[in-house]
Amino acid sequence: MLLGIVLHAAITYMERPMDGLLWPLGNQPTHVSFDVLFWWIHGWRIPLFFVMAGFFAAMLARRRGPAGFLKHRVDRILKPVIVASFTLLPIMYYLWGWGWLLEGRATGEEVWQFDFEDPGIEEHFIGPAHLWFLNYLIVFSLVYWAILKLRTSKPTGDEPTLGPVRAWCFISAFRPVVFAIPTALFLLADPGFYLGYHHVIPLSIEQWGYEAAQIAYQGVFFVTGVYLFRLHREMDAMKKYAWVYLGLAQVVFVVGGMMISTLVADPYADSTEPAYRIGIAVSIALFCWLMIWGLTGIGLTLLAKPRSVVRWLSDSAYWVYLVHLPVVALMMIVMKDWPIGPWLKFLIIVGVASVLTLVSYQQLVRYTAIGRWLNGPRTRPATQTDS
């Protein structure tokens, strides 16, 4: 989740921000390197999250059963989303409003009355902000719980292994290609699944349809994670070719980026040739899955032994994800007119936001009721005293 800080800090200084993404500031010094950084992280970060979410959902359901799984999801996801929606989202709205006031995009009255003349604001200001993929995870969890409840057979003991064809899909050296196929089909139908941000509260049938399509697109990754859990005894096979996949991913990103750049300004342009759009969809999907399987393999290698620092960072990630965006927004607004370059502003935002969120986790969250709520109880290490 620390990459979320990097991703969101980069947006302000991009030359061509993501379509549909409403941001508090524009008209800042820009550099194309922030575009490259943003699209590179965006290409695999959320998909990898959903693969991991599916894996741990299956693990949790296996250990606790459907009822325990649902209770855990309600306690750890639904309740935090509800609280954050009534605390963090209002704070973010007024931070965004402050930025719009400073740029002359809105008046104080418009911000106060939630009614804007600027169509770019009016169409996008009501939405879940960065909580959108927790909302999706709630949907996936409910569907998965319903499937568990409706299963006619109630397996006991170990989770059954996958059949030979499905197992081959996960273990074969060609697994990035295999899993890229359904992703590419979604992107061929609408490249906006990758190139655009349109997570607003649906108010029409068309918007509901598009929201359902986005959920289905991200659901592919969640389902992959669920099935991946059935191969948890064969994880050593996932380590193969990890560095090869990462190297190929960078090649695909560079080649695909040359084509994608033509659509960034207009993700829904109809003028491109079908073969060109196929190339764009395939390159985005292949880059995504090469990164997922490459990082999965490297993670399994590096994290084979428990590491306290990694565990601590993993525990802090949920808190950092929830609270980092208001900090990032406040920093970028405060530094709006500072006479320094975009890279220096970016590094200051990343540094300050990382320190504040991590320190606040350790001091205010980890061993408190909030920490127990988000991650379960954690025992404070005993202090050493002289005897």
PDB file of C-alpha atoms in Angstrom, residues 21-237:
ATOM      1  CA  LEU A  21      -9.833  11.442 -12.280  1.00  0.00           C
ATOM      2  CA  LEU A  22     -10.856  14.570 -10.359  1.00  0.00           C
ATOM      3  CA  TRP A  23      -7.846  16.043  -8.563  1.00  0.00           C
ATOM      4  CA  PRO A  24      -7.545  19.066  -6.250  1.00  0.00           C
ATOM      5  CA  LEU A  25      -4.760  20.703  -8.220  1.00  0.00           C
ATOM      6  CA  GLY A  26      -3.755  21.173 -11.833  1.00  0.00           C
ATOM      7  CA  ASN A  27      -1.558  23.797 -13.456  1.00  0.00           C
ATOM      8  CA  GLN A  28       1.507  22.499 -11.634  1.00  0.00           C
ATOM      9  CA  PRO A  29       4.937  21.973 -13.177  1.00  0.00           C
ATOM     10  CA  THR A  30       4.882  18.608 -14.954  1.00  0.00           C
ATOM     11  CA  HIS A  31       7.285  16.038 -16.324  1.00  0.00           C
ATOM     12  CA  VAL A  32       6.667  13.005 -18.512  1.00  0.00           C
ATOM     13  CA  SER A  33       8.547  10.785 -16.050  1.00  0.00           C
ATOM     14  CA  PHE A  34       5.573  11.042 -13.678  1.00  0.00           C
ATOM     15  CA  ASP A  35       3.306   9.729 -16.427  1.00  0.00           C
ATOM     16  CA  VAL A  36       5.613   6.749 -16.909  1.00  0.00           C
ATOM     17  CA  LEU A  37       5.796   6.119 -13.162  1.00  0.00           C
ATOM     18  CA  PHE A  38       2.030   6.368 -12.726  1.00  0.00           C
ATOM     19  CA  TRP A  39       1.072   4.051 -15.608  1.00  0.00           C
ATOM     20  CA  TRP A  40       3.747   1.535 -14.629  1.00  0.00           C
ATOM     21  CA  ILE A  41       2.455   1.220 -11.042  1.00  0.00           C
ATOM     22  CA  HIS A  42      -1.177   1.432 -12.113  1.00  0.00           C
ATOM     23  CA  GLY A  43      -0.686  -1.455 -14.549  1.00  0.00           C
ATOM     24  CA  TRP A  44      -0.308  -4.103 -11.833  1.00  0.00           C
ATOM     25  CA  ARG A  45      -0.853  -2.664  -8.329  1.00  0.00           C
ATOM     26  CA  ILE A  46      -4.618  -3.109  -7.963  1.00  0.00           C
ATOM     27  CA  PRO A  47      -4.754  -6.398  -9.953  1.00  0.00           C
ATOM     28  CA  LEU A  48      -2.078  -7.870  -7.685  1.00  0.00           C
ATOM     29  CA  PHE A  49      -4.032  -6.675  -4.644  1.00  0.00           C
ATOM     30  CA  PHE A  50      -7.141  -8.500  -5.827  1.00  0.00           C
ATOM     31  CA  VAL A  51      -5.190 -11.699  -6.580  1.00  0.00           C
ATOM     32  CA  MET A  52      -3.832 -11.604  -3.028  1.00  0.00           C
ATOM     33  CA  ALA A  53      -7.297 -10.760  -1.680  1.00  0.00           C
ATOM     34  CA  GLY A  54      -8.779 -13.805  -3.409  1.00  0.00           C
ATOM     35  CA  PHE A  55      -5.998 -16.040  -2.100  1.00  0.00           C
ATOM     36  CA  PHE A  56      -6.463 -14.948   1.512  1.00  0.00           C
ATOM     37  CA  ALA A  57     -10.256 -15.028   1.193  1.00  0.00           C
ATOM     38  CA  ALA A  58     -10.024 -18.721   0.262  1.00  0.00           C
ATOM     39  CA  MET A  59      -7.590 -19.326   3.116  1.00  0.00           C
ATOM     40  CA  LEU A  60      -9.870 -17.574   5.584  1.00  0.00           C
ATOM     41  CA  ALA A  61     -12.948 -19.453   4.401  1.00  0.00           C
ATOM     42  CA  ARG A  62     -11.088 -22.747   4.727  1.00  0.00           C
ATOM     43  CA  ARG A  63     -10.098 -21.983   8.313  1.00  0.00           C
ATOM     44  CA  ARG A  64     -13.293 -20.375   9.598  1.00  0.00           C
ATOM     45  CA  GLY A  65     -16.080 -21.622   7.369  1.00  0.00           C
ATOM     46  CA  PRO A  66     -18.688 -19.442   5.631  1.00  0.00           C
ATOM     47  CA  ALA A  67     -20.074 -17.860   8.813  1.00  0.00           C
ATOM     48  CA  GLY A  68     -16.648 -17.010  10.209  1.00  0.00           C
ATOM     49  CA  PHE A  69     -15.512 -15.718   6.833  1.00  0.00           C
ATOM     50  CA  LEU A  70     -18.497 -13.377   6.555  1.00  0.00           C
ATOM     51  CA  LYS A  71     -18.051 -12.064  10.097  1.00  0.00           C
ATOM     52  CA  HIS A  72     -14.373 -11.375   9.456  1.00  0.00           C
ATOM     53  CA  ARG A  73     -15.138  -9.505   6.220  1.00  0.00           C
ATOM     54  CA  VAL A  74     -17.822  -7.425   7.931  1.00  0.00           C
ATOM     55  CA  ASP A  75     -15.529  -6.552  10.844  1.00  0.00           C
ATOM     56  CA  ARG A  76     -12.366  -5.874   8.839  1.00  0.00           C
ATOM     57  CA  ILE A  77     -13.730  -4.382   5.608  1.00  0.00           C
ATOM     58  CA  LEU A  78     -17.353  -3.277   5.757  1.00  0.00           C
ATOM     59  CA  LYS A  79     -17.182  -1.491   9.120  1.00  0.00           C
ATOM     60  CA  PRO A  80     -13.931   0.385   8.316  1.00  0.00           C
ATOM     61  CA  VAL A  81     -15.373   1.460   4.951  1.00  0.00           C
ATOM     62  CA  ILE A  82     -18.500   2.830   6.640  1.00  0.00           C
ATOM     63  CA  VAL A  83     -16.473   4.727   9.244  1.00  0.00           C
ATOM     64  CA  ALA A  84     -14.017   6.042   6.643  1.00  0.00           C
ATOM     65  CA  SER A  85     -16.896   7.162   4.425  1.00  0.00           C
ATOM     66  CA  PHE A  86     -18.216   9.391   7.210  1.00  0.00           C
ATOM     67  CA  THR A  87     -14.823  10.672   8.395  1.00  0.00           C
ATOM     68  CA  LEU A  88     -12.093  10.573   5.742  1.00  0.00           C
ATOM     69  CA  LEU A  89     -14.271  11.292   2.706  1.00  0.00           C
ATOM     70  CA  PRO A  90     -15.665  14.600   4.092  1.00  0.00           C
ATOM     71  CA  ILE A  91     -12.126  15.688   4.984  1.00  0.00           C
ATOM     72  CA  MET A  92     -10.985  14.854   1.469  1.00  0.00           C
ATOM     73  CA  TYR A  93     -13.932  16.673  -0.086  1.00  0.00           C
ATOM     74  CA  TYR A  94     -13.028  19.934   1.627  1.00  0.00           C
ATOM     75  CA  LEU A  95      -9.332  19.500   0.842  1.00  0.00           C
ATOM     76  CA  TRP A  96     -10.286  19.038  -2.806  1.00  0.00           C
ATOM     77  CA  GLY A  97     -12.592  22.050  -2.504  1.00  0.00           C
ATOM     78  CA  TRP A  98      -9.725  24.104  -1.098  1.00  0.00           C
ATOM     79  CA  GLY A  99      -7.632  23.214  -4.122  1.00  0.00           C
ATOM     80  CA  TRP A 100     -10.458  24.149  -6.501  1.00  0.00           C
ATOM     81  CA  LEU A 101     -10.869  27.492  -4.705  1.00  0.00           C
ATOM     82  CA  LEU A 102      -7.165  28.261  -5.046  1.00  0.00           C
ATOM     83  CA  GLU A 103      -7.295  27.494  -8.757  1.00  0.00           C
ATOM     84  CA  GLY A 104     -10.504  29.431  -9.370  1.00  0.00           C
ATOM     85  CA  ARG A 105     -12.424  26.344 -10.483  1.00  0.00           C
ATOM     86  CA  ALA A 106     -15.092  26.787  -7.800  1.00  0.00           C
ATOM     87  CA  THR A 107     -16.404  29.304  -5.301  1.00  0.00           C
ATOM     88  CA  GLY A 108     -16.829  28.822  -1.583  1.00  0.00           C
ATOM     89  CA  GLU A 109     -20.586  28.798  -2.055  1.00  0.00           C
ATOM     90  CA  GLU A 110     -20.335  26.011  -4.633  1.00  0.00           C
ATOM     91  CA  VAL A 111     -18.172  23.917  -2.338  1.00  0.00           C
ATOM     92  CA  TRP A 112     -20.545  24.483   0.578  1.00  0.00           C
ATOM     93  CA  GLN A 113     -23.679  23.714  -1.447  1.00  0.00           C
ATOM     94  CA  PHE A 114     -22.237  20.753  -3.387  1.00  0.00           C
ATOM     95  CA  ASP A 115     -23.301  22.375  -6.656  1.00  0.00           C
ATOM     96  CA  PHE A 116     -20.676  23.254  -9.256  1.00  0.00           C
ATOM     97  CA  GLU A 117     -20.783  25.074 -12.570  1.00  0.00           C
ATOM     98  CA  ASP A 118     -17.575  23.369 -13.722  1.00  0.00           C
ATOM     99  CA  PRO A 119     -18.813  20.189 -15.484  1.00  0.00           C
ATOM    100  CA  GLY A 120     -15.539  18.414 -14.763  1.00  0.00           C
ATOM    101  CA  ILE A 121     -16.214  18.776 -11.042  1.00  0.00           C
ATOM    102  CA  GLU A 122     -19.976  18.309 -11.139  1.00  0.00           C
ATOM    103  CA  GLU A 123     -19.748  14.961 -12.948  1.00  0.00           C
ATOM    104  CA  HIS A 124     -17.123  13.375 -10.731  1.00  0.00           C
ATOM    105  CA  PHE A 125     -17.077  14.859  -7.217  1.00  0.00           C
ATOM    106  CA  ILE A 126     -19.473  12.314  -5.644  1.00  0.00           C
ATOM    107  CA  GLY A 127     -17.796   8.948  -5.315  1.00  0.00           C
ATOM    108  CA  PRO A 128     -15.879   6.590  -3.034  1.00  0.00           C
ATOM    109  CA  ALA A 129     -12.454   8.110  -3.830  1.00  0.00           C
ATOM    110  CA  HIS A 130      -9.663   5.674  -2.946  1.00  0.00           C
ATOM    111  CA  LEU A 131     -12.097   3.451  -1.050  1.00  0.00           C
ATOM    112  CA  TRP A 132     -13.496   2.139  -4.333  1.00  0.00           C
ATOM    113  CA  PHE A 133     -11.558  -1.105  -4.360  1.00  0.00           C
ATOM    114  CA  LEU A 134     -12.544  -1.900  -0.771  1.00  0.00           C
ATOM    115  CA  ASN A 135     -16.128  -1.520  -1.973  1.00  0.00           C
ATOM    116  CA  TYR A 136     -15.344  -4.001  -4.750  1.00  0.00           C
ATOM    117  CA  LEU A 137     -13.762  -6.342  -2.220  1.00  0.00           C
ATOM    118  CA  ILE A 138     -16.984  -6.238  -0.195  1.00  0.00           C
ATOM    119  CA  VAL A 139     -18.913  -7.286  -3.313  1.00  0.00           C
ATOM    120  CA  PHE A 140     -16.458 -10.095  -4.083  1.00  0.00           C
ATOM    121  CA  SER A 141     -16.585 -11.302  -0.479  1.00  0.00           C
ATOM    122  CA  LEU A 142     -20.376 -11.402  -0.449  1.00  0.00           C
ATOM    123  CA  VAL A 143     -20.491 -13.321  -3.730  1.00  0.00           C
ATOM    124  CA  TYR A 144     -17.836 -15.745  -2.515  1.00  0.00           C
ATOM    125  CA  TRP A 145     -19.693 -16.241   0.787  1.00  0.00           C
ATOM    126  CA  ALA A 146     -22.926 -16.948  -1.130  1.00  0.00           C
ATOM    127  CA  ILE A 147     -21.126 -19.530  -3.281  1.00  0.00           C
ATOM    128  CA  LEU A 148     -19.736 -21.195  -0.156  1.00  0.00           C
ATOM    129  CA  LYS A 149     -23.216 -21.332   1.358  1.00  0.00           C
ATOM    130  CA  LEU A 150     -24.802 -22.716  -1.809  1.00  0.00           C
ATOM    131  CA  ARG A 151     -22.270 -25.457  -2.409  1.00  0.00           C
ATOM    132  CA  THR A 152     -23.971 -28.825  -2.207  1.00  0.00           C
ATOM    133  CA  SER A 153     -20.871 -30.557  -0.881  1.00  0.00           C
ATOM    134  CA  LYS A 154     -19.249 -29.350   2.296  1.00  0.00           C
ATOM    135  CA  PRO A 155     -15.592 -30.344   1.993  1.00  0.00           C
ATOM    136  CA  THR A 156     -13.709 -31.284   5.113  1.00  0.00           C
ATOM    137  CA  GLY A 157     -10.001 -31.463   5.589  1.00  0.00           C
ATOM    138  CA  ASP A 158      -7.701 -30.125   2.924  1.00  0.00           C
ATOM    139  CA  GLU A 159      -8.910 -28.032   0.003  1.00  0.00           C
ATOM    140  CA  PRO A 160      -9.147 -30.196  -3.139  1.00  0.00           C
ATOM    141  CA  THR A 161      -6.464 -29.606  -5.713  1.00  0.00           C
ATOM    142  CA  LEU A 162      -7.225 -28.212  -9.125  1.00  0.00           C
ATOM    143  CA  GLY A 163      -7.768 -30.442 -12.120  1.00  0.00           C
ATOM    144  CA  PRO A 164      -4.832 -30.981 -14.495  1.00  0.00           C
ATOM    145  CA  VAL A 165      -5.921 -28.318 -17.002  1.00  0.00           C
ATOM    146  CA  ARG A 166      -6.459 -25.612 -14.388  1.00  0.00           C
ATOM    147  CA  ALA A 167      -3.261 -26.584 -12.585  1.00  0.00           C
ATOM    148  CA  TRP A 168      -1.347 -26.306 -15.870  1.00  0.00           C
ATOM    149  CA  CYS A 169      -2.678 -22.767 -16.316  1.00  0.00           C
ATOM    150  CA  PHE A 170      -1.069 -21.782 -12.995  1.00  0.00           C
ATOM    151  CA  ILE A 171       2.146 -23.759 -13.203  1.00  0.00           C
ATOM    152  CA  SER A 172       3.003 -23.552 -16.910  1.00  0.00           C
ATOM    153  CA  ALA A 173       5.710 -21.164 -18.026  1.00  0.00           C
ATOM    154  CA  PHE A 174       3.056 -19.638 -20.290  1.00  0.00           C
ATOM    155  CA  ARG A 175       0.769 -18.628 -17.415  1.00  0.00           C
ATOM    156  CA  PRO A 176       1.156 -14.870 -18.042  1.00  0.00           C
ATOM    157  CA  VAL A 177      -0.158 -15.411 -21.568  1.00  0.00           C
ATOM    158  CA  VAL A 178      -2.978 -17.690 -20.409  1.00  0.00           C
ATOM    159  CA  PHE A 179      -4.277 -15.238 -17.812  1.00  0.00           C
ATOM    160  CA  ALA A 180      -3.766 -12.245 -20.089  1.00  0.00           C
ATOM    161  CA  ILE A 181      -6.424 -13.550 -22.483  1.00  0.00           C
ATOM    162  CA  PRO A 182      -9.584 -12.710 -20.457  1.00  0.00           C
ATOM    163  CA  THR A 183      -8.038  -9.413 -19.309  1.00  0.00           C
ATOM    164  CA  ALA A 184      -7.238  -8.456 -22.898  1.00  0.00           C
ATOM    165  CA  LEU A 185     -10.817  -9.224 -23.968  1.00  0.00           C
ATOM    166  CA  PHE A 186     -12.144  -6.783 -21.366  1.00  0.00           C
ATOM    167  CA  LEU A 187      -9.646  -4.127 -22.462  1.00  0.00           C
ATOM    168  CA  LEU A 188     -10.441  -4.679 -26.118  1.00  0.00           C
ATOM    169  CA  ALA A 189     -14.085  -3.958 -25.319  1.00  0.00           C
ATOM    170  CA  ASP A 190     -13.143  -0.880 -23.291  1.00  0.00           C
ATOM    171  CA  PRO A 191      -9.551   0.309 -22.684  1.00  0.00           C
ATOM    172  CA  GLY A 192     -11.008   2.651 -20.051  1.00  0.00           C
ATOM    173  CA  PHE A 193     -10.781  -0.200 -17.534  1.00  0.00           C
ATOM    174  CA  TYR A 194      -7.073   0.645 -17.426  1.00  0.00           C
ATOM    175  CA  LEU A 195      -6.896   4.149 -18.879  1.00  0.00           C
ATOM    176  CA  GLY A 196      -9.780   5.827 -17.051  1.00  0.00           C
ATOM    177  CA  TYR A 197     -11.137   6.482 -13.565  1.00  0.00           C
ATOM    178  CA  HIS A 198     -14.926   6.474 -13.393  1.00  0.00           C
ATOM    179  CA  HIS A 199     -15.750   5.307  -9.885  1.00  0.00           C
ATOM    180  CA  VAL A 200     -18.703   7.570  -9.140  1.00  0.00           C
ATOM    181  CA  ILE A 201     -21.986   6.756  -7.452  1.00  0.00           C
ATOM    182  CA  PRO A 202     -24.103   5.247 -10.277  1.00  0.00           C
ATOM    183  CA  LEU A 203     -27.161   7.394 -10.970  1.00  0.00           C
ATOM    184  CA  SER A 204     -28.323   5.881 -14.253  1.00  0.00           C
ATOM    185  CA  ILE A 205     -28.760   2.473 -15.853  1.00  0.00           C
ATOM    186  CA  GLU A 206     -25.769   3.172 -18.075  1.00  0.00           C
ATOM    187  CA  GLN A 207     -23.587   3.992 -15.077  1.00  0.00           C
ATOM    188  CA  TRP A 208     -24.775   0.887 -13.242  1.00  0.00           C
ATOM    189  CA  GLY A 209     -23.903  -1.192 -16.286  1.00  0.00           C
ATOM    190  CA  TYR A 210     -20.435   0.275 -16.511  1.00  0.00           C
ATOM    191  CA  GLU A 211     -19.886  -0.238 -12.777  1.00  0.00           C
ATOM    192  CA  ALA A 212     -20.902  -3.889 -13.141  1.00  0.00           C
ATOM    193  CA  ALA A 213     -18.453  -4.287 -16.026  1.00  0.00           C
ATOM    194  CA  GLN A 214     -15.633  -2.813 -13.932  1.00  0.00           C
ATOM    195  CA  ILE A 215     -16.471  -5.177 -11.077  1.00  0.00           C
ATOM    196  CA  ALA A 216     -16.377  -8.111 -13.501  1.00  0.00           C
ATOM    197  CA  TYR A 217     -13.000  -6.933 -14.850  1.00  0.00           C
ATOM    198  CA  GLN A 218     -11.433  -6.761 -11.384  1.00  0.00           C
ATOM    199  CA  GLY A 219     -13.218  -9.962 -10.400  1.00  0.00           C
ATOM    200  CA  VAL A 220     -11.019 -11.936 -12.795  1.00  0.00           C
ATOM    201  CA  PHE A 221      -8.060 -11.200 -10.523  1.00  0.00           C
ATOM    202  CA  PHE A 222      -9.948 -12.080  -7.342  1.00  0.00           C
ATOM    203  CA  VAL A 223     -11.107 -15.414  -8.776  1.00  0.00           C
ATOM    204  CA  THR A 224      -7.533 -16.150  -9.843  1.00  0.00           C
ATOM    205  CA  GLY A 225      -6.428 -15.685  -6.247  1.00  0.00           C
ATOM    206  CA  VAL A 226      -9.161 -17.999  -4.960  1.00  0.00           C
ATOM    207  CA  TYR A 227      -8.036 -20.777  -7.292  1.00  0.00           C
ATOM    208  CA  LEU A 228      -4.376 -20.050  -6.557  1.00  0.00           C
ATOM    209  CA  PHE A 229      -4.978 -21.004  -2.928  1.00  0.00           C
ATOM    210  CA  ARG A 230      -5.744 -24.553  -4.024  1.00  0.00           C
ATOM    211  CA  LEU A 231      -2.138 -24.783  -5.218  1.00  0.00           C
ATOM    212  CA  HIS A 232      -0.581 -23.479  -2.024  1.00  0.00           C
ATOM    213  CA  ARG A 233       1.384 -26.720  -1.626  1.00  0.00           C
ATOM    214  CA  GLU A 234       2.933 -26.233  -5.051  1.00  0.00           C
ATOM    215  CA  MET A 235       4.046 -22.646  -4.568  1.00  0.00           C
ATOM    216  CA  ASP A 236       7.641 -23.532  -5.408  1.00  0.00           C
ATOM    217  CA  ALA A 237       6.497 -23.831  -9.024  1.00  0.00           C
TER     218      ALA A 237
END
